N, CA, C and O atoms as a CHARMM CRD file, in Angstrom:
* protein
*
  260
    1    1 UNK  N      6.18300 -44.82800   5.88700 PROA 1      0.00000
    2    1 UNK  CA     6.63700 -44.50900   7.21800 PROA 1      0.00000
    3    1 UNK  C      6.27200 -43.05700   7.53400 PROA 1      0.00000
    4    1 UNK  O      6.51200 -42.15200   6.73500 PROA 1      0.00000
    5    2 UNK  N      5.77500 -42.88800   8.53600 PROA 2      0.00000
    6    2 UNK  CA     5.22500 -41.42600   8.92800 PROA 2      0.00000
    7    2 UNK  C      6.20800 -40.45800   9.22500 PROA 2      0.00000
    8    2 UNK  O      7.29600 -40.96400   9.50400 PROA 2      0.00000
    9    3 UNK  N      6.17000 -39.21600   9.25500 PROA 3      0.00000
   10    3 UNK  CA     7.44300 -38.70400   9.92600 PROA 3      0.00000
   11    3 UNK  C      7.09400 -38.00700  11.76600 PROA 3      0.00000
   12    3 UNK  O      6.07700 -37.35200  11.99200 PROA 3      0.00000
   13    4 UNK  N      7.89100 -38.24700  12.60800 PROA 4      0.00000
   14    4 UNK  CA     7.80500 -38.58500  13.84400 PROA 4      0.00000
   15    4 UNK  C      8.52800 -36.71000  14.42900 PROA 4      0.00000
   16    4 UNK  O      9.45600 -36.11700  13.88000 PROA 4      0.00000
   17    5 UNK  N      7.70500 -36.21500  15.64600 PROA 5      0.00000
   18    5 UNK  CA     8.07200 -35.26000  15.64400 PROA 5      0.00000
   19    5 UNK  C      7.65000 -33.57600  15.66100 PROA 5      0.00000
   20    5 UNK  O      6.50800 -33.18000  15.88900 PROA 5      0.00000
   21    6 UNK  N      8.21300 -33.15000  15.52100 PROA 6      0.00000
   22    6 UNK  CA     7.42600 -31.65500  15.84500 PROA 6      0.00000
   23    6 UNK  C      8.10000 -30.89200  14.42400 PROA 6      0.00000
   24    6 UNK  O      9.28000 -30.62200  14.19900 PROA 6      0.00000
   25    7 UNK  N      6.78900 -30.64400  13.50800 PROA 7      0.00000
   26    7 UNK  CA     7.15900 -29.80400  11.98600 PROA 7      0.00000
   27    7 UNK  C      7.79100 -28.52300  12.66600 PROA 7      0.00000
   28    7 UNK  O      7.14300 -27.79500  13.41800 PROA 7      0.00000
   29    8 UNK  N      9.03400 -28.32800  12.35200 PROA 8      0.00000
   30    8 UNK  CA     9.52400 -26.68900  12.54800 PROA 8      0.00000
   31    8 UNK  C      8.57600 -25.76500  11.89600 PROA 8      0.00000
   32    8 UNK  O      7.75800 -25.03000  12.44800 PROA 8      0.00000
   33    9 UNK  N      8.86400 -25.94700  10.34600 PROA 9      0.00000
   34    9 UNK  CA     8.40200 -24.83900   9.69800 PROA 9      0.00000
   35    9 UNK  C      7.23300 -24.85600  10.10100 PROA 9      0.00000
   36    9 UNK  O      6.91700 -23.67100  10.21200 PROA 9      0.00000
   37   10 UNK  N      6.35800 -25.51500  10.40300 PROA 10     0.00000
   38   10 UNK  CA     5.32600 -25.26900  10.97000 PROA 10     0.00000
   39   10 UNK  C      5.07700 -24.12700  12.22400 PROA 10     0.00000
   40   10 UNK  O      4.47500 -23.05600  12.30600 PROA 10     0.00000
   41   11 UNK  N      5.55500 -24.62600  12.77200 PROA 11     0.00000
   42   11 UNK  CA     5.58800 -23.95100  14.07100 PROA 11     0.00000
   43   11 UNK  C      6.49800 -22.69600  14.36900 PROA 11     0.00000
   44   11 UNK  O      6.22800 -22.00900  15.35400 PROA 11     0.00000
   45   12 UNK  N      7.50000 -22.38900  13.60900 PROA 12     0.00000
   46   12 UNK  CA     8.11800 -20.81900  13.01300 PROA 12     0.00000
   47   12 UNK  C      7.03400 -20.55800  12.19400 PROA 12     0.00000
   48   12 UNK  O      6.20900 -20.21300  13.03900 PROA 12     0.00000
   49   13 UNK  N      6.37400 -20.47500  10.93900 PROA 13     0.00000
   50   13 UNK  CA     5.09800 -20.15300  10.47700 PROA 13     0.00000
   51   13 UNK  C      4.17100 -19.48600  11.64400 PROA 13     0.00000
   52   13 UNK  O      3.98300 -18.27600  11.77300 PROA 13     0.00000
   53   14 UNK  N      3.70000 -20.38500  12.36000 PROA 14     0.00000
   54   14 UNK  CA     2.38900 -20.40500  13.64100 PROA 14     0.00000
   55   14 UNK  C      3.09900 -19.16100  14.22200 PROA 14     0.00000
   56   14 UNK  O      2.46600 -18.13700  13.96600 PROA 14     0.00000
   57   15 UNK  N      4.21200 -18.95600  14.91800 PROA 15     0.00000
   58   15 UNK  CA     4.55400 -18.22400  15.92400 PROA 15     0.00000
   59   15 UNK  C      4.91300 -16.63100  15.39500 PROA 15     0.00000
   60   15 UNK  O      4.85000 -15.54900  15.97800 PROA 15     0.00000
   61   16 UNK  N      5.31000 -17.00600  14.04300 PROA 16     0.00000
   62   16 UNK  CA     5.60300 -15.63700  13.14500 PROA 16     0.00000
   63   16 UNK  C      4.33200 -14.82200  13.00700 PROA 16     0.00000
   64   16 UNK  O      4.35800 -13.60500  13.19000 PROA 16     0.00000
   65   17 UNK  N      3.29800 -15.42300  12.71200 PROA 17     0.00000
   66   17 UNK  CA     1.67600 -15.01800  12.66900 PROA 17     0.00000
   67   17 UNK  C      1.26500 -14.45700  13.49400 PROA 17     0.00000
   68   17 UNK  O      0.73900 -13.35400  13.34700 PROA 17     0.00000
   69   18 UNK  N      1.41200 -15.18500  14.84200 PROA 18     0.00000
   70   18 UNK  CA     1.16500 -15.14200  16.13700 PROA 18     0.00000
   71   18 UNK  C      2.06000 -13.44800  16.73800 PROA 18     0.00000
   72   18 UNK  O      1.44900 -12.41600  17.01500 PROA 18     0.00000
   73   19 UNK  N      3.18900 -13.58500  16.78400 PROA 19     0.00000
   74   19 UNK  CA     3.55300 -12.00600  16.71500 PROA 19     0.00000
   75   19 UNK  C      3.08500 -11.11100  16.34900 PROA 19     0.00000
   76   19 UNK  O      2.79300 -10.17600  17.09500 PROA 19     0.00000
   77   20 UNK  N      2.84000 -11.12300  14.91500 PROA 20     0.00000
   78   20 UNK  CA     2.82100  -9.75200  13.81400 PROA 20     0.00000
   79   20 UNK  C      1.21400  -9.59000  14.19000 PROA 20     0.00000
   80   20 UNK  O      0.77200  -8.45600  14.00500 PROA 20     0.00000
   81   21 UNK  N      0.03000 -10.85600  14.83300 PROA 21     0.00000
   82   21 UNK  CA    -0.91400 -10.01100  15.28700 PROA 21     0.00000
   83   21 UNK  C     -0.86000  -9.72100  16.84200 PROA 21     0.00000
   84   21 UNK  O     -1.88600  -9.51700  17.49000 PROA 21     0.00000
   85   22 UNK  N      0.29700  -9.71700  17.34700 PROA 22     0.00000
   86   22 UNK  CA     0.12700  -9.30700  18.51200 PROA 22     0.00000
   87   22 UNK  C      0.73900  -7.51400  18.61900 PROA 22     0.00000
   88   22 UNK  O      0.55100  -6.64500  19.47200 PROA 22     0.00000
   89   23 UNK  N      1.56000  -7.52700  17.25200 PROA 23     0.00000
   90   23 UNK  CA     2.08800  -6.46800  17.28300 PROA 23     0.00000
   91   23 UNK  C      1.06200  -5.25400  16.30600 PROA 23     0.00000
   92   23 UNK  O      1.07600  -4.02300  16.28200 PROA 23     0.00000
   93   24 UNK  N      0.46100  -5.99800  15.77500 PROA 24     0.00000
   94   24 UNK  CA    -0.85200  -5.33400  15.22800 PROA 24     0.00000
   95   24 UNK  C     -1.46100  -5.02300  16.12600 PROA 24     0.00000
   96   24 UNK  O     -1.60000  -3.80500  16.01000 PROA 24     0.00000
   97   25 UNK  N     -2.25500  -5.56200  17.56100 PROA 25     0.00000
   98   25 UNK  CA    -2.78400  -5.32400  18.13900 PROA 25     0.00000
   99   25 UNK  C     -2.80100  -4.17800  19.28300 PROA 25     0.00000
  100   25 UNK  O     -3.66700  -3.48000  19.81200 PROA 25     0.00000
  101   26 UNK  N     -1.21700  -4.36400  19.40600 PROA 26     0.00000
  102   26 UNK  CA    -0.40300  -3.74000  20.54400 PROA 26     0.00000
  103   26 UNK  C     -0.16300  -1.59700  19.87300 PROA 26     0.00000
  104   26 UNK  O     -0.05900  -0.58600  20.56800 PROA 26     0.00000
  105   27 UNK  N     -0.16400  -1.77200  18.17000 PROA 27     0.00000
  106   27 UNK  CA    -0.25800  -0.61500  17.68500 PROA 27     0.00000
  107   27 UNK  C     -1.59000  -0.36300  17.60900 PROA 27     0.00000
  108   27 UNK  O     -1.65000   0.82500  17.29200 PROA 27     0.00000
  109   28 UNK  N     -2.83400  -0.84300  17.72700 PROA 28     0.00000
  110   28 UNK  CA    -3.85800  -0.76900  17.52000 PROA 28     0.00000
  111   28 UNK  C     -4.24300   0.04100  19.19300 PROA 28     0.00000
  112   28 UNK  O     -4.91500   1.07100  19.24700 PROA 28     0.00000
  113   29 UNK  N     -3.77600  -0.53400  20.23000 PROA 29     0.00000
  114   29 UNK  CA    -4.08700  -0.09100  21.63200 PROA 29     0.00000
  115   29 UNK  C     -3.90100   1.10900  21.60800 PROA 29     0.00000
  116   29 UNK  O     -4.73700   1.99400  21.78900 PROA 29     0.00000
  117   30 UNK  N     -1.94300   1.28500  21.20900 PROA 30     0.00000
  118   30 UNK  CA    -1.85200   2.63600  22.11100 PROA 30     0.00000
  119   30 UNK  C     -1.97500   3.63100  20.85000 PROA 30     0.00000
  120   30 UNK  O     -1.29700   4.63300  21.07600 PROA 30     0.00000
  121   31 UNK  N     -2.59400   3.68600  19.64000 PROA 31     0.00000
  122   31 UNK  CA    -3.08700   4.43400  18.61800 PROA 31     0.00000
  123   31 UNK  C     -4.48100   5.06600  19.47700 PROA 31     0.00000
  124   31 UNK  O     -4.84300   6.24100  19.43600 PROA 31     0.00000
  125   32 UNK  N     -4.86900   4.41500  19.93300 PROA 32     0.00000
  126   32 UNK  CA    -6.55900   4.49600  20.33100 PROA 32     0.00000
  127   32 UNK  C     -6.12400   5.61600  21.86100 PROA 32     0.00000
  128   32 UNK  O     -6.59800   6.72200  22.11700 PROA 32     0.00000
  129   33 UNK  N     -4.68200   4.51700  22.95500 PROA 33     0.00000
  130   33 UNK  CA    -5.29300   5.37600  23.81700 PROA 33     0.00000
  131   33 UNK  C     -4.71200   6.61700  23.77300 PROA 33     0.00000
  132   33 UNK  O     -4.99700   7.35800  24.71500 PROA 33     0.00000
  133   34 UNK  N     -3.67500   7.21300  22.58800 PROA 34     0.00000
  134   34 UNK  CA    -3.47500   8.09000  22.30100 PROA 34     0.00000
  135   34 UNK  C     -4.18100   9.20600  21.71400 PROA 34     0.00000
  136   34 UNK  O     -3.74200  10.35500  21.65500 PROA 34     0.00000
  137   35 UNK  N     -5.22800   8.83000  21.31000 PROA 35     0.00000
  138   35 UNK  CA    -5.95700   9.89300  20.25900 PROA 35     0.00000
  139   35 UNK  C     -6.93400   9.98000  21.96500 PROA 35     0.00000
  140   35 UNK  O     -7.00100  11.18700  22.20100 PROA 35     0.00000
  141   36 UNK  N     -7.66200   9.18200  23.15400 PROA 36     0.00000
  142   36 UNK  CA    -8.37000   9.78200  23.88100 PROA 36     0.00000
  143   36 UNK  C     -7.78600  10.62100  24.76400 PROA 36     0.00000
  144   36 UNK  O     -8.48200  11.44400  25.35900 PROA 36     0.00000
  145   37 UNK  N     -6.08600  10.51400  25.03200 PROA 37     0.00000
  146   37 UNK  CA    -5.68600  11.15600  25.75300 PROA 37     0.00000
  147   37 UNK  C     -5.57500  12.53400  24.97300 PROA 37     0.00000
  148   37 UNK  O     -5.70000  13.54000  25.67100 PROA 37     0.00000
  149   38 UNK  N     -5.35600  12.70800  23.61600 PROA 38     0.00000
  150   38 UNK  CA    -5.58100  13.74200  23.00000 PROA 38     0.00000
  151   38 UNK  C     -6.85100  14.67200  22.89400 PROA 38     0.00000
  152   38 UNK  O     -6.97600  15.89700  22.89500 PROA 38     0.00000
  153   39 UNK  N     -7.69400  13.68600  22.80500 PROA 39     0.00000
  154   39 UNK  CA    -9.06500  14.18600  22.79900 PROA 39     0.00000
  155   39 UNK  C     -9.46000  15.03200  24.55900 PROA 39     0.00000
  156   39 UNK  O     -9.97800  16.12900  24.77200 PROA 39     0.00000
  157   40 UNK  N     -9.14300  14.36600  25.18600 PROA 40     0.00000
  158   40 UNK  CA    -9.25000  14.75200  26.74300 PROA 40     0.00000
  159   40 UNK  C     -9.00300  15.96300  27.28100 PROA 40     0.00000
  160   40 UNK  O     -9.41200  16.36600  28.37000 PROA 40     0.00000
  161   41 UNK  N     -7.95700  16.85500  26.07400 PROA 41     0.00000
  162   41 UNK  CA    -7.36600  17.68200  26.27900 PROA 41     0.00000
  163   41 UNK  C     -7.69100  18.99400  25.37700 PROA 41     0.00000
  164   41 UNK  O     -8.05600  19.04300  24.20200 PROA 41     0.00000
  165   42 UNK  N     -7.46200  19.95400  26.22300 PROA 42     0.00000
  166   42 UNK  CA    -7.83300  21.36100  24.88700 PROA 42     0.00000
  167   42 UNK  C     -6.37900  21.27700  23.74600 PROA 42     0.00000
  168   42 UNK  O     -5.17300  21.09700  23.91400 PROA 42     0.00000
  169   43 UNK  N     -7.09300  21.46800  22.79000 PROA 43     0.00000
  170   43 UNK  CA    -5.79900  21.21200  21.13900 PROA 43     0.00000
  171   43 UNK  C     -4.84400  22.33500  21.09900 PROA 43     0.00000
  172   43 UNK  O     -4.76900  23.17200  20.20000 PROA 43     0.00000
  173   44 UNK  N     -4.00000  22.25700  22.34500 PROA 44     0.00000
  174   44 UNK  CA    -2.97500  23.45600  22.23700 PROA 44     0.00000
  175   44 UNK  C     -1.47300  22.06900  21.91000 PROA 44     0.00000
  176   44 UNK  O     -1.50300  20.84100  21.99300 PROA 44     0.00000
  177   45 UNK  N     -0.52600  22.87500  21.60200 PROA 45     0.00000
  178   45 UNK  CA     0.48400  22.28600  21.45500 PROA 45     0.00000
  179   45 UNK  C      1.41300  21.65600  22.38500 PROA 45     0.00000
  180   45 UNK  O      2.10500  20.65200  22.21000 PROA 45     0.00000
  181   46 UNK  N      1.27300  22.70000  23.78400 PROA 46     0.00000
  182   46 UNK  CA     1.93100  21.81700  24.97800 PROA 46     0.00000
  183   46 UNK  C      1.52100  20.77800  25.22400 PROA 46     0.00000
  184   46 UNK  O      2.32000  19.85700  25.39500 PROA 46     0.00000
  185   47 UNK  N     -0.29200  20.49600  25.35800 PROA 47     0.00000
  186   47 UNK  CA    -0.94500  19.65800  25.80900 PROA 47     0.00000
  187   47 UNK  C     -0.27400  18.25800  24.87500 PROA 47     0.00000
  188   47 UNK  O      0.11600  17.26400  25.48800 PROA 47     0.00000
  189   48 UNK  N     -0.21400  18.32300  23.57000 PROA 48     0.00000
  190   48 UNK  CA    -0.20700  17.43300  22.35600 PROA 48     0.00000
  191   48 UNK  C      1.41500  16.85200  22.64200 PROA 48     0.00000
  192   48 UNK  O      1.50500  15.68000  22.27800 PROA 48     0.00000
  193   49 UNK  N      2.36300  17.25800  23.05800 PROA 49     0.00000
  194   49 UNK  CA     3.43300  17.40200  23.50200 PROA 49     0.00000
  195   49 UNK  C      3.67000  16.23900  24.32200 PROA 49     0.00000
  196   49 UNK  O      4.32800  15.22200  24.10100 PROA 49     0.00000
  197   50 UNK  N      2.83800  16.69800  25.54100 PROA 50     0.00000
  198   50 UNK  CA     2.45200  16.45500  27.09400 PROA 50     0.00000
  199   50 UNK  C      1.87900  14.60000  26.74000 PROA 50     0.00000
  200   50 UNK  O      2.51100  13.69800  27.29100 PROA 50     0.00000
  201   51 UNK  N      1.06600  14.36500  26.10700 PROA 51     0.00000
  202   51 UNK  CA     0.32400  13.15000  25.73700 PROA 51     0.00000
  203   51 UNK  C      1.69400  12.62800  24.87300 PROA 51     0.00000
  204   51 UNK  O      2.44500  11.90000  25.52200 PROA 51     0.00000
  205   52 UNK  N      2.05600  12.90200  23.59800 PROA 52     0.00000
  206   52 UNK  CA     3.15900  12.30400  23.14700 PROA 52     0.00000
  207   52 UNK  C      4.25900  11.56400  23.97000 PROA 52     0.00000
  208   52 UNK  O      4.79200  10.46800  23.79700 PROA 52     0.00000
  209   53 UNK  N      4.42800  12.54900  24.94800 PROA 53     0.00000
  210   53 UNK  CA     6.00600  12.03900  25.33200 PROA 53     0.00000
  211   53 UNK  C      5.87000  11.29900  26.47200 PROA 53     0.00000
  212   53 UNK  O      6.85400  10.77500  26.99500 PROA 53     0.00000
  213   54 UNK  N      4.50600  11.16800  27.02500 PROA 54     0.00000
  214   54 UNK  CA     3.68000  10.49000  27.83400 PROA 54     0.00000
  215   54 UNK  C      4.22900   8.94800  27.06600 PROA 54     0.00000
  216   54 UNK  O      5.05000   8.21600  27.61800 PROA 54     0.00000
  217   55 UNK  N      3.47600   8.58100  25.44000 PROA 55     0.00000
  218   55 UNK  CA     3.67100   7.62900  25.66800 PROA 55     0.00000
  219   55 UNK  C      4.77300   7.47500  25.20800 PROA 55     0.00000
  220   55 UNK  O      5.02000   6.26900  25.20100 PROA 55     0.00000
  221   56 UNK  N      5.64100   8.09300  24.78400 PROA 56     0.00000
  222   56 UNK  CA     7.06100   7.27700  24.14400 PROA 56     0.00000
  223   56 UNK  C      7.81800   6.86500  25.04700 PROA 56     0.00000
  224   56 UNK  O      8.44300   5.80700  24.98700 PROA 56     0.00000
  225   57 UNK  N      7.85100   8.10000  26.49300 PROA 57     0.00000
  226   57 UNK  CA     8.62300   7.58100  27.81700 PROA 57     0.00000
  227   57 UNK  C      8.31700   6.21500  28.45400 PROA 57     0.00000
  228   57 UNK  O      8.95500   5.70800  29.37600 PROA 57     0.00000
  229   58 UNK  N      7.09600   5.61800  27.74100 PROA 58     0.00000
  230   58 UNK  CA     6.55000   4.46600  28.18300 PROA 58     0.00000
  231   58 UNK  C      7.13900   3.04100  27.25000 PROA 58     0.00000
  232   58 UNK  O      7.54500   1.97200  27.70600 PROA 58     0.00000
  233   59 UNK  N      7.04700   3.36300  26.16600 PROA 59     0.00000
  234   59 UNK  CA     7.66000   2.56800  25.46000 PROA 59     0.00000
  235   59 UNK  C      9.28500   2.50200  24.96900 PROA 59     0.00000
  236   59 UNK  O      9.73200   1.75800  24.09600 PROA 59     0.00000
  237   60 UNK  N      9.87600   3.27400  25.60000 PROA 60     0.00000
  238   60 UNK  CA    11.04500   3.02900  25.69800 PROA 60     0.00000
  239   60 UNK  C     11.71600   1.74700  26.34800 PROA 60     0.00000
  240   60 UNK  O     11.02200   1.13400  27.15800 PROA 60     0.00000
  241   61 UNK  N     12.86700   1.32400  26.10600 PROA 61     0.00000
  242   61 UNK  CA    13.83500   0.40500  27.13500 PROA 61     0.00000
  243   61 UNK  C     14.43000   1.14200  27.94500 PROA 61     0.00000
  244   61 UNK  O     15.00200   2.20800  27.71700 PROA 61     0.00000
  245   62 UNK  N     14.27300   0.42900  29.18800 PROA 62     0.00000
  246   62 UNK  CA    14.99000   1.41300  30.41500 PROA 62     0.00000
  247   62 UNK  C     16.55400   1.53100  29.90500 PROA 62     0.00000
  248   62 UNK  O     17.07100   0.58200  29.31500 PROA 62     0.00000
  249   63 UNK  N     17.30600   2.79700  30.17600 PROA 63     0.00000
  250   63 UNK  CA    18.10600   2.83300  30.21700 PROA 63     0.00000
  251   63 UNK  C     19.29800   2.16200  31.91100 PROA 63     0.00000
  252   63 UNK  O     18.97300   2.26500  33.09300 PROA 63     0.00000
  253   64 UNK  N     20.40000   1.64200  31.43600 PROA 64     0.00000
  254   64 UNK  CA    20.74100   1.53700  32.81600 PROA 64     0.00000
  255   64 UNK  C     22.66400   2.20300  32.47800 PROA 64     0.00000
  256   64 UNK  O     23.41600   2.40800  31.52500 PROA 64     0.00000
  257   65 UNK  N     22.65900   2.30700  34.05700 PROA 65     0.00000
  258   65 UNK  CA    24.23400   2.89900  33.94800 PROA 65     0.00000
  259   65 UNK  C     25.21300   2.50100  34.15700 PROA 65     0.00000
  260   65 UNK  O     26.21400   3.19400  33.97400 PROA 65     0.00000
């Protein structure tokens, strides 16, 4: 008798994969567009600052009140 149905572990497997390269990918982006926004810029410390907090303010969760 066959078994009828949709394999979980299968498909938690598939989707777990499916994340960790999306989250690979997603550190892979803003690694890259961080170093051109760095590059773009003369290597003083405000500037390096200025690009940093650029992106963290981006990747934050909005705060609400």
């Amino acid at each position: 008798m066959t078994k009828r149905g949709i394999d979980r572990d299968a498909l938690i497997t598939h989707f777990s994969h499916a994340t960790a390269q999306q989250g690979d990918a997603l550190r892979k982006a803003v690694q890259a567009a961080s170093l051109k926004g760095l590059q773009a810029r003369a290597p003083t410390l405000s500037n390096t600052k200025r690009v940093l907090s650029a992106f963290s303010g981006t990747t934050r969760a909005p705060r609400y009140a």
